[in-house]
mmCIF file of N, CA, C and O in Angstrom:
data_model
loop_
_atom_site.group_PDB
_atom_site.id
_atom_site.type_symbol
_atom_site.label_atom_id
_atom_site.label_comp_id
_atom_site.label_asym_id
_atom_site.label_seq_id
_atom_site.Cartn_x
_atom_site.Cartn_y
_atom_site.Cartn_z
ATOM 1 N N UNK A 892 4.328 28.539 31.267
ATOM 2 C CA UNK A 892 2.965 28.908 30.920
ATOM 3 C C UNK A 892 2.893 30.378 30.511
ATOM 4 O O UNK A 892 2.138 30.736 29.614
ATOM 5 N N UNK A 893 3.660 31.221 31.198
ATOM 6 C CA UNK A 893 3.629 32.617 30.854
ATOM 7 C C UNK A 893 4.248 32.866 29.472
ATOM 8 O O UNK A 893 3.877 33.800 28.782
ATOM 9 N N UNK A 894 5.229 32.017 29.074
ATOM 10 C CA UNK A 894 5.791 32.115 27.716
ATOM 11 C C UNK A 894 4.745 31.850 26.655
ATOM 12 O O UNK A 894 4.765 32.470 25.597
ATOM 13 N N UNK A 895 3.821 30.942 26.956
ATOM 14 C CA UNK A 895 2.758 30.621 26.034
ATOM 15 C C UNK A 895 1.872 31.859 25.803
ATOM 16 O O UNK A 895 1.581 32.224 24.668
ATOM 17 N N UNK A 896 1.440 32.493 26.879
ATOM 18 C CA UNK A 896 0.577 33.650 26.767
ATOM 19 C C UNK A 896 1.311 34.850 26.161
ATOM 20 O O UNK A 896 0.730 35.646 25.432
ATOM 21 N N UNK A 897 2.589 34.991 26.482
ATOM 22 C CA UNK A 897 3.385 36.053 25.880
ATOM 23 C C UNK A 897 3.496 35.825 24.372
ATOM 24 O O UNK A 897 3.405 36.771 23.581
ATOM 25 N N UNK A 898 3.666 34.566 23.947
ATOM 26 C CA UNK A 898 3.728 34.261 22.528
ATOM 27 C C UNK A 898 2.413 34.531 21.824
ATOM 28 O O UNK A 898 2.395 34.963 20.669
ATOM 29 N N UNK A 899 1.302 34.294 22.535
ATOM 30 C CA UNK A 899 0.002 34.610 21.940
ATOM 31 C C UNK A 899 -0.166 36.113 21.751
ATOM 32 O O UNK A 899 -0.650 36.558 20.713
ATOM 33 N N UNK A 900 0.250 36.868 22.752
ATOM 34 C CA UNK A 900 0.089 38.316 22.655
ATOM 35 C C UNK A 900 1.011 38.934 21.620
ATOM 36 O O UNK A 900 0.683 39.951 21.012
ATOM 37 N N UNK A 901 2.167 38.320 21.387
ATOM 38 C CA UNK A 901 3.127 38.865 20.405
ATOM 39 C C UNK A 901 2.998 38.227 19.027
ATOM 40 O O UNK A 901 3.837 38.439 18.175
ATOM 41 N N UNK A 902 1.949 37.433 18.868
ATOM 42 C CA UNK A 902 1.664 36.770 17.578
ATOM 43 C C UNK A 902 2.852 35.949 17.102
ATOM 44 O O UNK A 902 3.315 36.096 15.963
ATOM 45 N N UNK A 903 3.320 35.033 17.941
ATOM 46 C CA UNK A 903 4.408 34.120 17.563
ATOM 47 C C UNK A 903 3.810 32.831 17.046
ATOM 48 O O UNK A 903 2.700 32.423 17.415
ATOM 49 N N UNK A 904 4.525 32.151 16.191
ATOM 50 C CA UNK A 904 4.014 30.994 15.477
ATOM 51 C C UNK A 904 3.692 29.802 16.399
ATOM 52 O O UNK A 904 2.637 29.194 16.273
ATOM 53 N N UNK A 905 4.583 29.472 17.301
ATOM 54 C CA UNK A 905 4.416 28.272 18.126
ATOM 55 C C UNK A 905 3.106 28.176 18.885
ATOM 56 O O UNK A 905 2.361 27.201 18.745
ATOM 57 N N UNK A 906 2.812 29.168 19.741
ATOM 58 C CA UNK A 906 1.570 29.075 20.518
ATOM 59 C C UNK A 906 0.308 29.101 19.635
ATOM 60 O O UNK A 906 -0.658 28.387 19.911
ATOM 61 N N UNK A 907 0.306 29.899 18.586
ATOM 62 C CA UNK A 907 -0.870 29.978 17.727
ATOM 63 C C UNK A 907 -1.069 28.693 16.935
ATOM 64 O O UNK A 907 -2.215 28.275 16.693
ATOM 65 N N UNK A 908 0.030 28.055 16.522
ATOM 66 C CA UNK A 908 -0.110 26.755 15.847
ATOM 67 C C UNK A 908 -0.663 25.715 16.795
ATOM 68 O O UNK A 908 -1.458 24.846 16.372
ATOM 69 N N UNK A 909 -0.298 25.777 18.060
ATOM 70 C CA UNK A 909 -0.843 24.834 19.039
ATOM 71 C C UNK A 909 -2.358 25.033 19.198
ATOM 72 O O UNK A 909 -3.105 24.052 19.244
ATOM 73 N N UNK A 910 -2.789 26.287 19.267
ATOM 74 C CA UNK A 910 -4.236 26.571 19.386
ATOM 75 C C UNK A 910 -4.972 26.059 18.145
ATOM 76 O O UNK A 910 -6.044 25.468 18.253
ATOM 77 N N UNK A 911 -4.409 26.301 16.963
ATOM 78 C CA UNK A 911 -5.037 25.849 15.723
ATOM 79 C C UNK A 911 -5.095 24.319 15.680
ATOM 80 O O UNK A 911 -6.119 23.741 15.261
ATOM 81 N N UNK A 912 -4.038 23.655 16.113
ATOM 82 C CA UNK A 912 -4.022 22.192 16.143
ATOM 83 C C UNK A 912 -5.064 21.627 17.099
ATOM 84 O O UNK A 912 -5.729 20.636 16.801
ATOM 85 N N UNK A 913 -5.208 22.281 18.254
ATOM 86 C CA UNK A 913 -6.216 21.857 19.206
ATOM 87 C C UNK A 913 -7.622 22.030 18.619
ATOM 88 O O UNK A 913 -8.485 21.171 18.819
ATOM 89 N N UNK A 914 -7.862 23.115 17.893
ATOM 90 C CA UNK A 914 -9.154 23.313 17.233
ATOM 91 C C UNK A 914 -9.438 22.236 16.199
ATOM 92 O O UNK A 914 -10.567 21.731 16.096
ATOM 93 N N UNK A 915 -8.433 21.882 15.435
ATOM 94 C CA UNK A 915 -8.613 20.816 14.427
ATOM 95 C C UNK A 915 -8.945 19.502 15.114
ATOM 96 O O UNK A 915 -9.872 18.772 14.718
ATOM 97 N N UNK A 916 -8.187 19.164 16.171
ATOM 98 C CA UNK A 916 -8.430 17.918 16.900
ATOM 99 C C UNK A 916 -9.806 17.917 17.547
ATOM 100 O O UNK A 916 -10.511 16.879 17.535
ATOM 101 N N UNK A 917 -10.216 19.066 18.087
ATOM 102 C CA UNK A 917 -11.546 19.159 18.676
ATOM 103 C C UNK A 917 -12.634 18.956 17.642
ATOM 104 O O UNK A 917 -13.631 18.267 17.881
ATOM 105 N N UNK A 918 -12.450 19.532 16.434
ATOM 106 C CA UNK A 918 -13.423 19.348 15.377
ATOM 107 C C UNK A 918 -13.549 17.903 14.923
ATOM 108 O O UNK A 918 -14.645 17.399 14.692
ATOM 109 N N UNK A 919 -12.404 17.217 14.825
ATOM 110 C CA UNK A 919 -12.431 15.795 14.448
ATOM 111 C C UNK A 919 -13.098 14.962 15.538
ATOM 112 O O UNK A 919 -13.917 14.067 15.256
ATOM 113 N N UNK A 920 -12.809 15.272 16.793
ATOM 114 C CA UNK A 920 -13.469 14.567 17.892
ATOM 115 C C UNK A 920 -14.983 14.808 17.876
ATOM 116 O O UNK A 920 -15.758 13.868 18.072
ATOM 117 N N UNK A 921 -15.381 16.038 17.634
ATOM 118 C CA UNK A 921 -16.816 16.355 17.571
ATOM 119 C C UNK A 921 -17.480 15.600 16.415
ATOM 120 O O UNK A 921 -18.635 15.225 16.514
ATOM 121 N N UNK A 922 -16.768 15.387 15.343
ATOM 122 C CA UNK A 922 -17.305 14.674 14.180
ATOM 123 C C UNK A 922 -17.520 13.199 14.500
ATOM 124 O O UNK A 922 -18.491 12.595 14.053
ATOM 125 N N UNK A 923 -16.645 12.610 15.306
ATOM 126 C CA UNK A 923 -16.699 11.160 15.548
ATOM 127 C C UNK A 923 -17.493 10.764 16.755
ATOM 128 O O UNK A 923 -17.734 9.562 16.948
ATOM 129 N N UNK A 924 -17.892 11.694 17.600
ATOM 130 C CA UNK A 924 -18.594 11.313 18.829
ATOM 131 C C UNK A 924 -20.062 11.019 18.532
ATOM 132 O O UNK A 924 -20.676 11.676 17.687
ATOM 133 N N UNK A 925 -20.641 10.042 19.221
ATOM 134 C CA UNK A 925 -22.045 9.696 18.972
ATOM 135 C C UNK A 925 -23.038 10.215 20.017
ATOM 136 O O UNK A 925 -24.168 9.784 20.072
ATOM 137 N N UNK A 926 -22.617 11.149 20.871
ATOM 138 C CA UNK A 926 -23.439 11.500 22.041
ATOM 139 C C UNK A 926 -24.364 12.694 21.816
ATOM 140 O O UNK A 926 -25.544 12.632 22.126
ATOM 141 N N UNK A 927 -23.828 13.803 21.312
ATOM 142 C CA UNK A 927 -24.665 14.999 21.189
ATOM 143 C C UNK A 927 -24.684 15.478 19.734
ATOM 144 O O UNK A 927 -23.675 15.479 19.046
ATOM 145 N N UNK A 928 -25.872 15.881 19.308
ATOM 146 C CA UNK A 928 -26.038 16.283 17.922
ATOM 147 C C UNK A 928 -25.372 17.626 17.608
ATOM 148 O O UNK A 928 -24.851 17.833 16.518
ATOM 149 N N UNK A 929 -25.343 18.552 18.573
ATOM 150 C CA UNK A 929 -24.740 19.861 18.333
ATOM 151 C C UNK A 929 -23.254 19.719 18.088
ATOM 152 O O UNK A 929 -22.685 20.507 17.321
ATOM 153 N N UNK A 930 -22.603 18.726 18.680
ATOM 154 C CA UNK A 930 -21.173 18.496 18.429
ATOM 155 C C UNK A 930 -20.961 18.091 16.983
ATOM 156 O O UNK A 930 -20.031 18.572 16.331
ATOM 157 N N UNK A 931 -21.798 17.199 16.499
ATOM 158 C CA UNK A 931 -21.676 16.758 15.109
ATOM 159 C C UNK A 931 -22.035 17.918 14.166
ATOM 160 O O UNK A 931 -21.407 18.080 13.123
ATOM 161 N N UNK A 932 -23.007 18.729 14.534
ATOM 162 C CA UNK A 932 -23.449 19.825 13.680
ATOM 163 C C UNK A 932 -22.333 20.847 13.460
ATOM 164 O O UNK A 932 -22.143 21.347 12.366
ATOM 165 N N UNK A 933 -21.604 21.187 14.507
ATOM 166 C CA UNK A 933 -20.586 22.224 14.429
ATOM 167 C C UNK A 933 -19.169 21.671 14.216
ATOM 168 O O UNK A 933 -18.198 22.435 14.254
ATOM 169 N N UNK A 934 -19.043 20.396 13.968
ATOM 170 C CA UNK A 934 -17.705 19.804 13.799
ATOM 171 C C UNK A 934 -17.000 20.278 12.541
ATOM 172 O O UNK A 934 -15.804 20.564 12.568
ATOM 173 N N UNK A 935 -17.727 20.405 11.449
ATOM 174 C CA UNK A 935 -17.084 20.809 10.205
ATOM 175 C C UNK A 935 -16.575 22.235 10.303
ATOM 176 O O UNK A 935 -15.437 22.556 9.909
ATOM 177 N N UNK A 936 -17.381 23.154 10.821
ATOM 178 C CA UNK A 936 -16.981 24.552 10.913
ATOM 179 C C UNK A 936 -15.815 24.693 11.895
ATOM 180 O O UNK A 936 -14.898 25.496 11.668
ATOM 181 N N UNK A 937 -15.775 23.893 12.952
ATOM 182 C CA UNK A 937 -14.668 23.932 13.900
ATOM 183 C C UNK A 937 -13.388 23.477 13.250
ATOM 184 O O UNK A 937 -12.322 24.113 13.382
ATOM 185 N N UNK A 938 -13.448 22.395 12.491
ATOM 186 C CA UNK A 938 -12.276 21.882 11.786
ATOM 187 C C UNK A 938 -11.835 22.865 10.720
ATOM 188 O O UNK A 938 -10.626 23.100 10.545
ATOM 189 N N UNK A 939 -12.771 23.489 10.016
ATOM 190 C CA UNK A 939 -12.447 24.455 8.993
ATOM 191 C C UNK A 939 -11.758 25.679 9.571
ATOM 192 O O UNK A 939 -10.757 26.159 9.030
ATOM 193 N N UNK A 940 -12.270 26.193 10.672
ATOM 194 C CA UNK A 940 -11.654 27.365 11.327
ATOM 195 C C UNK A 940 -10.246 27.035 11.773
ATOM 196 O O UNK A 940 -9.316 27.816 11.611
ATOM 197 N N UNK A 941 -10.060 25.839 12.373
ATOM 198 C CA UNK A 941 -8.728 25.430 12.795
ATOM 199 C C UNK A 941 -7.756 25.292 11.626
ATOM 200 O O UNK A 941 -6.596 25.692 11.735
ATOM 201 N N UNK A 942 -8.228 24.767 10.505
ATOM 202 C CA UNK A 942 -7.365 24.612 9.345
ATOM 203 C C UNK A 942 -6.961 25.960 8.736
ATOM 204 O O UNK A 942 -5.791 26.185 8.426
ATOM 205 N N UNK A 943 -7.927 26.824 8.569
ATOM 206 C CA UNK A 943 -7.636 28.158 8.034
ATOM 207 C C UNK A 943 -6.725 28.922 8.993
ATOM 208 O O UNK A 943 -5.781 29.601 8.580
ATOM 209 N N UNK A 944 -6.976 28.784 10.268
ATOM 210 C CA UNK A 944 -6.144 29.431 11.265
ATOM 211 C C UNK A 944 -4.710 28.912 11.203
ATOM 212 O O UNK A 944 -3.751 29.688 11.306
ATOM 213 N N UNK A 945 -4.545 27.607 11.017
ATOM 214 C CA UNK A 945 -3.203 27.029 10.911
ATOM 215 C C UNK A 945 -2.467 27.582 9.692
ATOM 216 O O UNK A 945 -1.279 27.875 9.752
ATOM 217 N N UNK A 946 -3.170 27.715 8.576
ATOM 218 C CA UNK A 946 -2.552 28.245 7.359
ATOM 219 C C UNK A 946 -2.120 29.710 7.584
ATOM 220 O O UNK A 946 -1.024 30.103 7.179
ATOM 221 N N UNK A 947 -2.955 30.497 8.244
ATOM 222 C CA UNK A 947 -2.620 31.898 8.471
ATOM 223 C C UNK A 947 -1.457 32.036 9.437
ATOM 224 O O UNK A 947 -0.505 32.775 9.185
ATOM 225 N N UNK A 948 -1.494 31.306 10.559
ATOM 226 C CA UNK A 948 -0.437 31.496 11.577
ATOM 227 C C UNK A 948 0.894 30.868 11.123
ATOM 228 O O UNK A 948 1.909 31.166 11.729
ATOM 229 N N UNK A 949 0.888 30.051 10.117
ATOM 230 C CA UNK A 949 2.172 29.505 9.643
ATOM 231 C C UNK A 949 3.010 30.588 9.000
ATOM 232 O O UNK A 949 4.215 30.394 8.777
ATOM 233 N N UNK A 950 2.449 31.754 8.748
ATOM 234 C CA UNK A 950 3.196 32.897 8.216
ATOM 235 C C UNK A 950 3.664 33.853 9.303
ATOM 236 O O UNK A 950 4.293 34.852 8.980
ATOM 237 N N UNK A 951 3.335 33.588 10.560
ATOM 238 C CA UNK A 951 3.786 34.409 11.669
ATOM 239 C C UNK A 951 5.260 34.198 11.893
ATOM 240 O O UNK A 951 5.797 33.137 11.572
ATOM 241 N N UNK A 952 5.954 35.177 12.503
ATOM 242 C CA UNK A 952 7.376 34.985 12.804
ATOM 243 C C UNK A 952 7.557 33.998 13.965
ATOM 244 O O UNK A 952 6.655 33.832 14.801
ATOM 245 N N UNK A 953 8.710 33.361 13.990
ATOM 246 C CA UNK A 953 8.993 32.408 15.087
ATOM 247 C C UNK A 953 9.304 33.205 16.316
ATOM 248 O O UNK A 953 9.070 32.955 17.379
#
């Protein structure tokens, strides 16, 4: 677990890609859920932020 946080602080690709992937998955889940309207409202922006973040962090060093 400490390797994960160390990777985040040193801007390494692996941990940041995991965070971006979780954001994308969260956005898709928010889009498909039928329970709360705010989840559906912010699902696109959450997915968009995760996608742009994934593109940016794919250029980080391993």
